[in-house]
Amino acid sequence: MSQPRSINALPLAVMAIALLAGCTTNKDKLLPHGEETMMDVWQQGAPGGASSSSSRQVLDARLQLRRPLDEQQMTNQRATADDFARTAQNEIYSQFKRLPNPDLVMYVFPHLAGSDPVPVPGYTTVFPLYQRVQYAMPGERTEDY
């Protein structure tokens, strides 16, 4: 019979200590901090600081973009918002598209009709190919390939 081998714990302990030592760091080396506050850092991050002419130009441009809409733009905005409003009808039509149901055009020749044969002139009529309206399942392709 062979004896079970015992696992030497010393190499595992050395590897664990090496891994833990490799993950340690000094916070002051990683993130040195000086005399500046966060507000100072924030204001220096803006182009030229808060009192510079370039920041003044940015503020002027923002004010120009925030101009009020005129009446024509407001009516156009309302009309487009109604087109994209989410209603039950829009949801049904967007999920369940109608399948194509081609129209058939048929010419009926002149004939006699009824119990007393009455002449009926020739005419053209249109009717759908399928009796019922068919709908596609959600995600089913309805366009031509």
PDB file of C-alpha atoms in Angstrom:
ATOM      1  CA  MET A   1       0.000   0.000   0.000  1.00  0.00           C
ATOM      2  CA  SER A   2       1.237   3.437  -0.769  1.00  0.00           C
ATOM      3  CA  GLN A   3       1.263   6.081   1.934  1.00  0.00           C
ATOM      4  CA  PRO A   4      -0.550   9.373   1.326  1.00  0.00           C
ATOM      5  CA  ARG A   5       1.794  12.263   0.681  1.00  0.00           C
ATOM      6  CA  SER A   6       1.625  15.139   3.111  1.00  0.00           C
ATOM      7  CA  ILE A   7       1.544  18.598   1.616  1.00  0.00           C
ATOM      8  CA  ASN A   8       4.375  20.771   2.779  1.00  0.00           C
ATOM      9  CA  ALA A   9       2.816  23.962   4.177  1.00  0.00           C
ATOM     10  CA  LEU A  10       6.010  25.995   4.103  1.00  0.00           C
ATOM     11  CA  PRO A  11       5.973  26.847   0.341  1.00  0.00           C
ATOM     12  CA  LEU A  12       2.277  27.821   0.549  1.00  0.00           C
ATOM     13  CA  ALA A  13       2.928  30.107   3.528  1.00  0.00           C
ATOM     14  CA  VAL A  14       5.840  31.797   1.729  1.00  0.00           C
ATOM     15  CA  MET A  15       3.695  32.414  -1.375  1.00  0.00           C
ATOM     16  CA  ALA A  16       0.840  33.858   0.716  1.00  0.00           C
ATOM     17  CA  ILE A  17       3.206  36.234   2.548  1.00  0.00           C
ATOM     18  CA  ALA A  18       4.759  37.338  -0.756  1.00  0.00           C
ATOM     19  CA  LEU A  19       1.339  38.059  -2.261  1.00  0.00           C
ATOM     20  CA  LEU A  20       0.192  40.043   0.749  1.00  0.00           C
ATOM     21  CA  ALA A  21       3.427  42.027   0.875  1.00  0.00           C
ATOM     22  CA  GLY A  22       3.115  42.879  -2.815  1.00  0.00           C
ATOM     23  CA  CYS A  23      -0.334  44.415  -2.306  1.00  0.00           C
ATOM     24  CA  THR A  24       0.691  46.839   0.412  1.00  0.00           C
ATOM     25  CA  THR A  25       1.462  50.451  -0.404  1.00  0.00           C
ATOM     26  CA  ASN A  26       1.881  53.750   1.337  1.00  0.00           C
ATOM     27  CA  LYS A  27      -1.096  56.097   1.003  1.00  0.00           C
ATOM     28  CA  ASP A  28       1.080  59.205   1.113  1.00  0.00           C
ATOM     29  CA  LYS A  29       3.173  57.958  -1.805  1.00  0.00           C
ATOM     30  CA  LEU A  30       0.086  57.040  -3.798  1.00  0.00           C
ATOM     31  CA  LEU A  31      -1.935  60.199  -3.087  1.00  0.00           C
ATOM     32  CA  PRO A  32       0.331  63.030  -1.955  1.00  0.00           C
ATOM     33  CA  HIS A  33      -1.528  66.003  -0.572  1.00  0.00           C
ATOM     34  CA  GLY A  34      -0.407  69.579  -0.293  1.00  0.00           C
ATOM     35  CA  GLU A  35      -1.858  72.825   1.013  1.00  0.00           C
ATOM     36  CA  GLU A  36      -4.608  73.154  -1.628  1.00  0.00           C
ATOM     37  CA  THR A  37      -8.242  72.512  -0.798  1.00  0.00           C
ATOM     38  CA  MET A  38     -10.679  70.756  -3.120  1.00  0.00           C
ATOM     39  CA  MET A  39     -12.178  74.131  -4.097  1.00  0.00           C
ATOM     40  CA  ASP A  40      -8.732  75.344  -5.207  1.00  0.00           C
ATOM     41  CA  VAL A  41      -8.212  72.209  -7.281  1.00  0.00           C
ATOM     42  CA  TRP A  42     -11.694  72.608  -8.823  1.00  0.00           C
ATOM     43  CA  GLN A  43     -11.156  76.222  -9.784  1.00  0.00           C
ATOM     44  CA  GLN A  44      -7.731  75.479 -11.251  1.00  0.00           C
ATOM     45  CA  GLY A  45      -9.228  72.659 -13.317  1.00  0.00           C
ATOM     46  CA  ALA A  46     -11.433  75.128 -15.205  1.00  0.00           C
ATOM     47  CA  PRO A  47      -9.681  76.686 -18.219  1.00  0.00           C
ATOM     48  CA  GLY A  48      -7.841  79.676 -16.798  1.00  0.00           C
ATOM     49  CA  GLY A  49      -9.626  79.693 -13.453  1.00  0.00           C
ATOM     50  CA  ALA A  50     -12.953  81.270 -12.509  1.00  0.00           C
ATOM     51  CA  SER A  51     -11.999  84.890 -13.173  1.00  0.00           C
ATOM     52  CA  SER A  52     -10.352  84.502 -16.588  1.00  0.00           C
ATOM     53  CA  SER A  53     -11.658  85.838 -19.894  1.00  0.00           C
ATOM     54  CA  SER A  54     -12.012  82.360 -21.407  1.00  0.00           C
ATOM     55  CA  SER A  55     -14.397  81.285 -18.649  1.00  0.00           C
ATOM     56  CA  ARG A  56     -16.337  84.519 -19.242  1.00  0.00           C
ATOM     57  CA  GLN A  57     -16.662  83.565 -22.922  1.00  0.00           C
ATOM     58  CA  VAL A  58     -17.968  80.142 -21.947  1.00  0.00           C
ATOM     59  CA  LEU A  59     -20.590  81.713 -19.676  1.00  0.00           C
ATOM     60  CA  ASP A  60     -21.661  84.125 -22.442  1.00  0.00           C
ATOM     61  CA  ALA A  61     -22.034  81.251 -24.907  1.00  0.00           C
ATOM     62  CA  ARG A  62     -24.155  79.320 -22.404  1.00  0.00           C
ATOM     63  CA  LEU A  63     -26.424  82.311 -21.865  1.00  0.00           C
ATOM     64  CA  GLN A  64     -26.878  82.681 -25.611  1.00  0.00           C
ATOM     65  CA  LEU A  65     -27.863  79.009 -25.921  1.00  0.00           C
ATOM     66  CA  ARG A  66     -30.411  79.376 -23.127  1.00  0.00           C
ATOM     67  CA  ARG A  67     -32.493  81.885 -25.060  1.00  0.00           C
ATOM     68  CA  PRO A  68     -36.292  81.443 -24.858  1.00  0.00           C
ATOM     69  CA  LEU A  69     -38.179  79.758 -27.699  1.00  0.00           C
ATOM     70  CA  ASP A  70     -40.465  81.833 -29.875  1.00  0.00           C
ATOM     71  CA  GLU A  71     -44.142  80.943 -30.398  1.00  0.00           C
ATOM     72  CA  GLN A  72     -43.566  79.136 -33.726  1.00  0.00           C
ATOM     73  CA  GLN A  73     -40.933  76.884 -32.197  1.00  0.00           C
ATOM     74  CA  MET A  74     -43.242  76.116 -29.270  1.00  0.00           C
ATOM     75  CA  THR A  75     -46.088  74.958 -31.555  1.00  0.00           C
ATOM     76  CA  ASN A  76     -43.671  72.843 -33.621  1.00  0.00           C
ATOM     77  CA  GLN A  77     -42.321  71.297 -30.418  1.00  0.00           C
ATOM     78  CA  ARG A  78     -45.821  70.406 -29.212  1.00  0.00           C
ATOM     79  CA  ALA A  79     -46.701  68.813 -32.566  1.00  0.00           C
ATOM     80  CA  THR A  80     -43.604  66.619 -32.616  1.00  0.00           C
ATOM     81  CA  ALA A  81     -44.061  65.669 -28.957  1.00  0.00           C
ATOM     82  CA  ASP A  82     -47.590  64.407 -29.734  1.00  0.00           C
ATOM     83  CA  ASP A  83     -46.223  62.256 -32.567  1.00  0.00           C
ATOM     84  CA  PHE A  84     -43.842  60.505 -30.192  1.00  0.00           C
ATOM     85  CA  ALA A  85     -46.206  60.249 -27.240  1.00  0.00           C
ATOM     86  CA  ARG A  86     -46.619  56.739 -25.935  1.00  0.00           C
ATOM     87  CA  THR A  87     -50.218  55.622 -26.351  1.00  0.00           C
ATOM     88  CA  ALA A  88     -51.861  52.222 -26.382  1.00  0.00           C
ATOM     89  CA  GLN A  89     -52.483  52.529 -30.124  1.00  0.00           C
ATOM     90  CA  ASN A  90     -48.831  53.369 -30.853  1.00  0.00           C
ATOM     91  CA  GLU A  91     -47.676  50.451 -28.718  1.00  0.00           C
ATOM     92  CA  ILE A  92     -49.942  47.970 -30.523  1.00  0.00           C
ATOM     93  CA  TYR A  93     -49.046  49.204 -33.999  1.00  0.00           C
ATOM     94  CA  SER A  94     -45.318  49.226 -33.238  1.00  0.00           C
ATOM     95  CA  GLN A  95     -45.303  45.726 -31.739  1.00  0.00           C
ATOM     96  CA  PHE A  96     -47.888  43.962 -33.911  1.00  0.00           C
ATOM     97  CA  LYS A  97     -47.421  45.049 -37.521  1.00  0.00           C
ATOM     98  CA  ARG A  98     -50.025  44.141 -40.106  1.00  0.00           C
ATOM     99  CA  LEU A  99     -48.932  41.515 -42.550  1.00  0.00           C
ATOM    100  CA  PRO A 100     -49.269  42.388 -46.224  1.00  0.00           C
ATOM    101  CA  ASN A 101     -52.681  41.545 -47.618  1.00  0.00           C
ATOM    102  CA  PRO A 102     -52.547  42.239 -51.350  1.00  0.00           C
ATOM    103  CA  ASP A 103     -55.604  43.568 -53.131  1.00  0.00           C
ATOM    104  CA  LEU A 104     -56.977  41.564 -55.991  1.00  0.00           C
ATOM    105  CA  VAL A 105     -58.594  43.427 -58.861  1.00  0.00           C
ATOM    106  CA  MET A 106     -61.277  41.453 -60.643  1.00  0.00           C
ATOM    107  CA  TYR A 107     -63.300  42.311 -63.719  1.00  0.00           C
ATOM    108  CA  VAL A 108     -66.839  40.950 -63.756  1.00  0.00           C
ATOM    109  CA  PHE A 109     -68.097  40.463 -67.300  1.00  0.00           C
ATOM    110  CA  PRO A 110     -71.598  41.639 -68.278  1.00  0.00           C
ATOM    111  CA  HIS A 111     -74.152  39.028 -67.277  1.00  0.00           C
ATOM    112  CA  LEU A 112     -77.767  38.365 -66.428  1.00  0.00           C
ATOM    113  CA  ALA A 113     -78.681  38.117 -62.740  1.00  0.00           C
ATOM    114  CA  GLY A 114     -81.722  37.412 -60.588  1.00  0.00           C
ATOM    115  CA  SER A 115     -84.881  35.292 -60.982  1.00  0.00           C
ATOM    116  CA  ASP A 116     -86.011  37.623 -63.744  1.00  0.00           C
ATOM    117  CA  PRO A 117     -82.860  37.796 -65.849  1.00  0.00           C
ATOM    118  CA  VAL A 118     -81.750  41.412 -65.551  1.00  0.00           C
ATOM    119  CA  PRO A 119     -78.663  42.496 -67.488  1.00  0.00           C
ATOM    120  CA  VAL A 120     -75.783  43.666 -65.310  1.00  0.00           C
ATOM    121  CA  PRO A 121     -73.100  45.686 -67.062  1.00  0.00           C
ATOM    122  CA  GLY A 122     -69.449  44.720 -66.652  1.00  0.00           C
ATOM    123  CA  TYR A 123     -67.610  46.271 -63.702  1.00  0.00           C
ATOM    124  CA  THR A 124     -64.331  46.084 -61.804  1.00  0.00           C
ATOM    125  CA  THR A 125     -64.089  45.303 -58.085  1.00  0.00           C
ATOM    126  CA  VAL A 126     -61.268  45.117 -55.558  1.00  0.00           C
ATOM    127  CA  PHE A 127     -61.083  42.708 -52.633  1.00  0.00           C
ATOM    128  CA  PRO A 128     -58.335  41.542 -50.285  1.00  0.00           C
ATOM    129  CA  LEU A 129     -56.596  38.233 -50.913  1.00  0.00           C
ATOM    130  CA  TYR A 130     -57.056  37.033 -47.333  1.00  0.00           C
ATOM    131  CA  GLN A 131     -60.398  37.182 -45.570  1.00  0.00           C
ATOM    132  CA  ARG A 132     -59.000  38.347 -42.221  1.00  0.00           C
ATOM    133  CA  VAL A 133     -56.370  40.895 -41.303  1.00  0.00           C
ATOM    134  CA  GLN A 134     -53.257  39.031 -40.101  1.00  0.00           C
ATOM    135  CA  TYR A 135     -50.710  40.460 -37.642  1.00  0.00           C
ATOM    136  CA  ALA A 136     -47.041  39.618 -37.209  1.00  0.00           C
ATOM    137  CA  MET A 137     -45.724  38.470 -33.841  1.00  0.00           C
ATOM    138  CA  PRO A 138     -43.456  40.950 -32.005  1.00  0.00           C
ATOM    139  CA  GLY A 139     -40.029  40.899 -33.631  1.00  0.00           C
ATOM    140  CA  GLU A 140     -41.223  38.984 -36.705  1.00  0.00           C
ATOM    141  CA  ARG A 141     -39.928  40.428 -39.953  1.00  0.00           C
ATOM    142  CA  THR A 142     -42.599  42.010 -42.173  1.00  0.00           C
ATOM    143  CA  GLU A 143     -40.416  43.592 -44.869  1.00  0.00           C
ATOM    144  CA  ASP A 144     -39.424  41.927 -48.119  1.00  0.00           C
ATOM    145  CA  TYR A 145     -36.082  40.096 -48.083  1.00  0.00           C
TER     146      TYR A 145
END
